[in-house]
Amino acid sequence: MTLGLFVEPYGRHVAAWRHPAATRMAGIDFGYYRDLAQLAESACLHFMFIADTNNVWADMDFFSRSDRGAILDPMQLLPALSQVTQRIGLIATTSTTYTQPYHVARSFASLDQLSGGRAGWNLVTSMFAAEAQNFSTPVQMPHGDRYARAEEFVDVVRGLWSSWEEDAFLHDQDSGLFFDPARLHILHHAGEHFLVRGPLNVPPSPQGQPVIVQAGSSDAGRDLAARTAEVVFTIQQTLPAAQAFYADLKGRMATFGRSPDQLHIMPGCFIMVGRTEAEAREKFEELQALVHPKVGLSLLSTLLGGIDLSAYPLDGPVPDLPETQAGKGHQATLLDRARRDGLTIRQLYLATMGGRGHWELVGTPAQIVDQMEERFLAHAADGFNIMPPFPGALREIVDLVIPELRRRGLFQDAYAGTTLRANLGLAKPGRPKKEPR
């Protein structure tokens, strides 16, 4: 299976920064990130993945009690990490709603060069309404419009990444010719959202183009992923839901002339491991006890699409909610869980504080790997984005869970190559063709 590290400086649990082992201001400590990256690489994890948004919570009750005010721009951090690692992939989020294609193409092509072909772009359309307010836009763009823009955006980026043929740069000092103009392709893109001449002023990397990652679970998001993505980060709580998503997304790929093996589907996986189940449960409850009620309610409201829940009783049922223009996958998953398990608002936010909607595994190495193996073999996942819950948890996962996966023949003990594409078993992309939409 494919395994990535979902990087959060303190850990996935919302109260992780309050854990006794937490390093003060870890979110801006390069040494802390370096140690995480090198530990993940020592375990042969395929990549490290840094999610990002362009906002903080307006709710000061939440924001003042969270670590979200002290984090680094991943596109500044990953180039530095590329110099202290050798094989692990480096993936970061950049929005298609609040950037321009040329900026994204150049940034990730540069990271690809600096890292020797290990870059990946997590394409997002930005789910939080507050992000719009940081880009001179008082109202969030409707969900469908964001995805229409993203469809064209990724085509422009891939076109820019194809500006140069591999052997375009001659460096011929005798003739004075630095590159062969016949091997340069100017994009001349003119579309509904973008007018981009090109070319890109960064040569192609050893892997040809950065890997494209996507995380949308709506119908529009699945179509975008089926057409363009090579890794999908997704959120499902149950095996049937994961199998249904996997079958649906892989099944859409033929429409776009792609085969299922060109895409890795990787749900988020929050792992709390102990040498005994009781030990794992105790560690989990220690974190749960650190959750401030205002943090729990505010985070749940945000994940449900920015809907204010303060008027409802905490120990009453989760109300019926309107459809959101924010992240539809999170809202649907959390509402399904509340209905399925009969959870109150308080119970739902407590059940969300660890994985924040993602699959939670708490137990011994054998118990955890049993569940991972079940989903992997049942065509519900090609692998997982591992979410360590608290500081030091990655070391426990590396020491306890990874050996159990290897004992069962489920995970690699060496990298297949030097680039992210090689390690994911993905071929170099050819020059882009006009694809069906």
CSV table of N, CA, C and O in Angstrom, one decimal, residues 206-251:
chain,number,residue,atom,x,y,z
A,206,PRO,N,13.3,15.8,-13.5
A,206,PRO,CA,13.5,14.4,-13.8
A,206,PRO,C,12.2,13.6,-13.8
A,206,PRO,O,12.2,12.5,-14.5
A,207,GLN,N,11.1,14.0,-13.1
A,207,GLN,CA,9.9,13.3,-13.2
A,207,GLN,C,8.9,13.8,-14.3
A,207,GLN,O,7.8,13.4,-14.4
A,208,GLY,N,9.4,14.8,-15.1
A,208,GLY,CA,8.6,15.4,-16.1
A,208,GLY,C,7.7,16.5,-15.7
A,208,GLY,O,7.8,17.6,-16.1
A,209,GLN,N,6.8,16.2,-14.7
A,209,GLN,CA,5.9,17.1,-14.1
A,209,GLN,C,5.6,16.7,-12.7
A,209,GLN,O,5.6,15.6,-12.3
A,210,PRO,N,5.4,17.7,-11.8
A,210,PRO,CA,4.9,17.4,-10.5
A,210,PRO,C,3.7,16.5,-10.5
A,210,PRO,O,2.9,16.6,-11.4
A,211,VAL,N,3.5,15.7,-9.4
A,211,VAL,CA,2.4,14.9,-9.3
A,211,VAL,C,1.2,15.7,-8.8
A,211,VAL,O,1.3,16.7,-8.0
A,212,ILE,N,0.0,15.5,-9.4
A,212,ILE,CA,-1.2,16.2,-9.1
A,212,ILE,C,-2.0,15.4,-8.1
A,212,ILE,O,-2.4,14.3,-8.3
A,213,VAL,N,-2.4,16.1,-7.0
A,213,VAL,CA,-3.1,15.6,-5.9
A,213,VAL,C,-4.4,16.4,-5.8
A,213,VAL,O,-4.4,17.6,-6.0
A,214,GLN,N,-5.5,15.7,-5.4
A,214,GLN,CA,-6.8,16.4,-5.3
A,214,GLN,C,-7.6,15.8,-4.2
A,214,GLN,O,-7.4,14.6,-3.8
A,215,ALA,N,-8.5,16.6,-3.6
A,215,ALA,CA,-9.2,16.1,-2.4
A,215,ALA,C,-10.7,16.3,-2.5
A,215,ALA,O,-11.4,16.2,-1.4
A,216,GLY,N,-11.3,16.6,-3.6
A,216,GLY,CA,-12.7,16.9,-3.6
A,216,GLY,C,-13.5,15.6,-3.7
A,216,GLY,O,-13.2,14.6,-4.3
A,217,SER,N,-14.7,15.6,-2.9
A,217,SER,CA,-15.5,14.4,-2.9
A,217,SER,C,-16.9,14.6,-3.5
A,217,SER,O,-17.7,13.7,-3.6
A,218,SER,N,-17.2,15.9,-3.8
A,218,SER,CA,-18.5,16.2,-4.5
A,218,SER,C,-18.4,15.6,-5.9
A,218,SER,O,-17.4,15.1,-6.4
A,219,ASP,N,-19.6,15.6,-6.6
A,219,ASP,CA,-19.6,15.1,-8.0
A,219,ASP,C,-18.6,15.8,-8.9
A,219,ASP,O,-17.9,15.2,-9.6
A,220,ALA,N,-18.6,17.2,-8.7
A,220,ALA,CA,-17.7,18.0,-9.5
A,220,ALA,C,-16.2,17.6,-9.2
A,220,ALA,O,-15.4,17.5,-10.0
A,221,GLY,N,-16.0,17.4,-7.9
A,221,GLY,CA,-14.6,17.1,-7.4
A,221,GLY,C,-14.2,15.7,-7.9
A,221,GLY,O,-13.0,15.6,-8.3
A,222,ARG,N,-15.1,14.8,-8.0
A,222,ARG,CA,-14.7,13.4,-8.4
A,222,ARG,C,-14.4,13.5,-9.9
A,222,ARG,O,-13.5,12.8,-10.4
A,223,ASP,N,-15.2,14.3,-10.7
A,223,ASP,CA,-14.9,14.4,-12.1
A,223,ASP,C,-13.5,15.0,-12.4
A,223,ASP,O,-12.8,14.6,-13.2
A,224,LEU,N,-13.2,16.0,-11.6
A,224,LEU,CA,-11.9,16.7,-11.7
A,224,LEU,C,-10.8,15.7,-11.4
A,224,LEU,O,-9.8,15.6,-12.1
A,225,ALA,N,-11.0,14.9,-10.3
A,225,ALA,CA,-10.0,14.0,-9.9
A,225,ALA,C,-9.8,12.9,-11.0
A,225,ALA,O,-8.7,12.5,-11.3
A,226,ALA,N,-10.9,12.4,-11.5
A,226,ALA,CA,-10.9,11.3,-12.5
A,226,ALA,C,-10.2,11.7,-13.7
A,226,ALA,O,-9.5,10.9,-14.4
A,227,ARG,N,-10.3,13.0,-14.1
A,227,ARG,CA,-9.6,13.5,-15.3
A,227,ARG,C,-8.2,13.9,-15.1
A,227,ARG,O,-7.3,13.7,-16.0
A,228,THR,N,-7.8,14.4,-13.9
A,228,THR,CA,-6.5,15.0,-13.7
A,228,THR,C,-5.6,14.5,-12.6
A,228,THR,O,-4.4,14.6,-12.7
A,229,ALA,N,-6.2,13.9,-11.5
A,229,ALA,CA,-5.4,13.6,-10.3
A,229,ALA,C,-4.7,12.3,-10.5
A,229,ALA,O,-5.0,11.4,-11.2
A,230,GLU,N,-3.6,12.2,-9.7
A,230,GLU,CA,-2.8,11.0,-9.6
A,230,GLU,C,-2.8,10.5,-8.2
A,230,GLU,O,-2.5,9.3,-7.9
A,231,VAL,N,-3.1,11.3,-7.2
A,231,VAL,CA,-3.4,10.9,-5.8
A,231,VAL,C,-4.6,11.6,-5.4
A,231,VAL,O,-4.8,12.8,-5.7
A,232,VAL,N,-5.5,10.9,-4.7
A,232,VAL,CA,-6.7,11.6,-4.1
A,232,VAL,C,-6.7,11.4,-2.6
A,232,VAL,O,-6.6,10.2,-2.2
A,233,PHE,N,-6.8,12.5,-1.9
A,233,PHE,CA,-6.9,12.5,-0.5
A,233,PHE,C,-8.4,12.6,-0.2
A,233,PHE,O,-9.1,13.5,-0.5
A,234,THR,N,-9.0,11.6,0.6
A,234,THR,CA,-10.4,11.5,0.7
A,234,THR,C,-10.8,11.2,2.2
A,234,THR,O,-9.9,11.0,3.0
A,235,ILE,N,-12.1,11.3,2.4
A,235,ILE,CA,-12.6,11.1,3.8
A,235,ILE,C,-13.8,10.2,3.8
A,235,ILE,O,-14.8,10.6,3.2
A,236,GLN,N,-13.6,9.0,4.4
A,236,GLN,CA,-14.8,8.1,4.6
A,236,GLN,C,-14.6,7.4,6.0
A,236,GLN,O,-13.5,7.1,6.4
A,237,GLN,N,-15.8,7.2,6.6
A,237,GLN,CA,-15.8,6.7,7.9
A,237,GLN,C,-15.9,5.1,7.9
A,237,GLN,O,-15.4,4.4,8.8
A,238,THR,N,-16.7,4.6,7.0
A,238,THR,CA,-17.1,3.2,7.0
A,238,THR,C,-16.5,2.5,5.8
A,238,THR,O,-16.2,3.1,4.7
A,239,LEU,N,-16.4,1.2,5.9
A,239,LEU,CA,-15.9,0.4,4.8
A,239,LEU,C,-16.8,0.5,3.5
A,239,LEU,O,-16.4,0.7,2.4
A,240,PRO,N,-18.2,0.3,3.7
A,240,PRO,CA,-19.0,0.5,2.5
A,240,PRO,C,-18.9,1.8,1.8
A,240,PRO,O,-18.9,1.9,0.6
A,241,ALA,N,-18.8,2.9,2.6
A,241,ALA,CA,-18.7,4.2,2.0
A,241,ALA,C,-17.4,4.4,1.3
A,241,ALA,O,-17.3,4.9,0.2
A,242,ALA,N,-16.3,3.8,1.9
A,242,ALA,CA,-15.0,3.9,1.2
A,242,ALA,C,-15.0,3.0,-0.1
A,242,ALA,O,-14.4,3.4,-1.1
A,243,GLN,N,-15.6,1.9,-0.1
A,243,GLN,CA,-15.7,1.0,-1.3
A,243,GLN,C,-16.5,1.7,-2.4
A,243,GLN,O,-16.1,1.7,-3.5
A,244,ALA,N,-17.6,2.4,-2.0
A,244,ALA,CA,-18.4,3.0,-2.9
A,244,ALA,C,-17.7,4.2,-3.6
A,244,ALA,O,-17.7,4.4,-4.8
A,245,PHE,N,-17.0,5.0,-2.8
A,245,PHE,CA,-16.2,6.1,-3.3
A,245,PHE,C,-15.1,5.6,-4.3
A,245,PHE,O,-14.9,6.1,-5.4
A,246,TYR,N,-14.4,4.6,-3.9
A,246,TYR,CA,-13.3,4.0,-4.6
A,246,TYR,C,-13.8,3.5,-6.0
A,246,TYR,O,-13.3,3.8,-7.0
A,247,ALA,N,-14.9,2.7,-6.0
A,247,ALA,CA,-15.5,2.2,-7.2
A,247,ALA,C,-16.0,3.3,-8.1
A,247,ALA,O,-15.8,3.3,-9.3
A,248,ASP,N,-16.6,4.3,-7.5
A,248,ASP,CA,-17.2,5.4,-8.3
A,248,ASP,C,-16.0,6.2,-9.0
A,248,ASP,O,-16.1,6.5,-10.2
A,249,LEU,N,-15.0,6.6,-8.2
A,249,LEU,CA,-14.0,7.4,-8.8
A,249,LEU,C,-13.1,6.6,-9.8
A,249,LEU,O,-12.9,7.1,-10.9
A,250,LYS,N,-12.8,5.4,-9.5
A,250,LYS,CA,-12.0,4.6,-10.5
A,250,LYS,C,-12.8,4.4,-11.7
A,250,LYS,O,-12.3,4.3,-12.9
A,251,GLY,N,-14.1,4.2,-11.5
A,251,GLY,CA,-15.0,3.9,-12.7
A,251,GLY,C,-15.2,5.1,-13.6
A,251,GLY,O,-15.6,4.9,-14.8
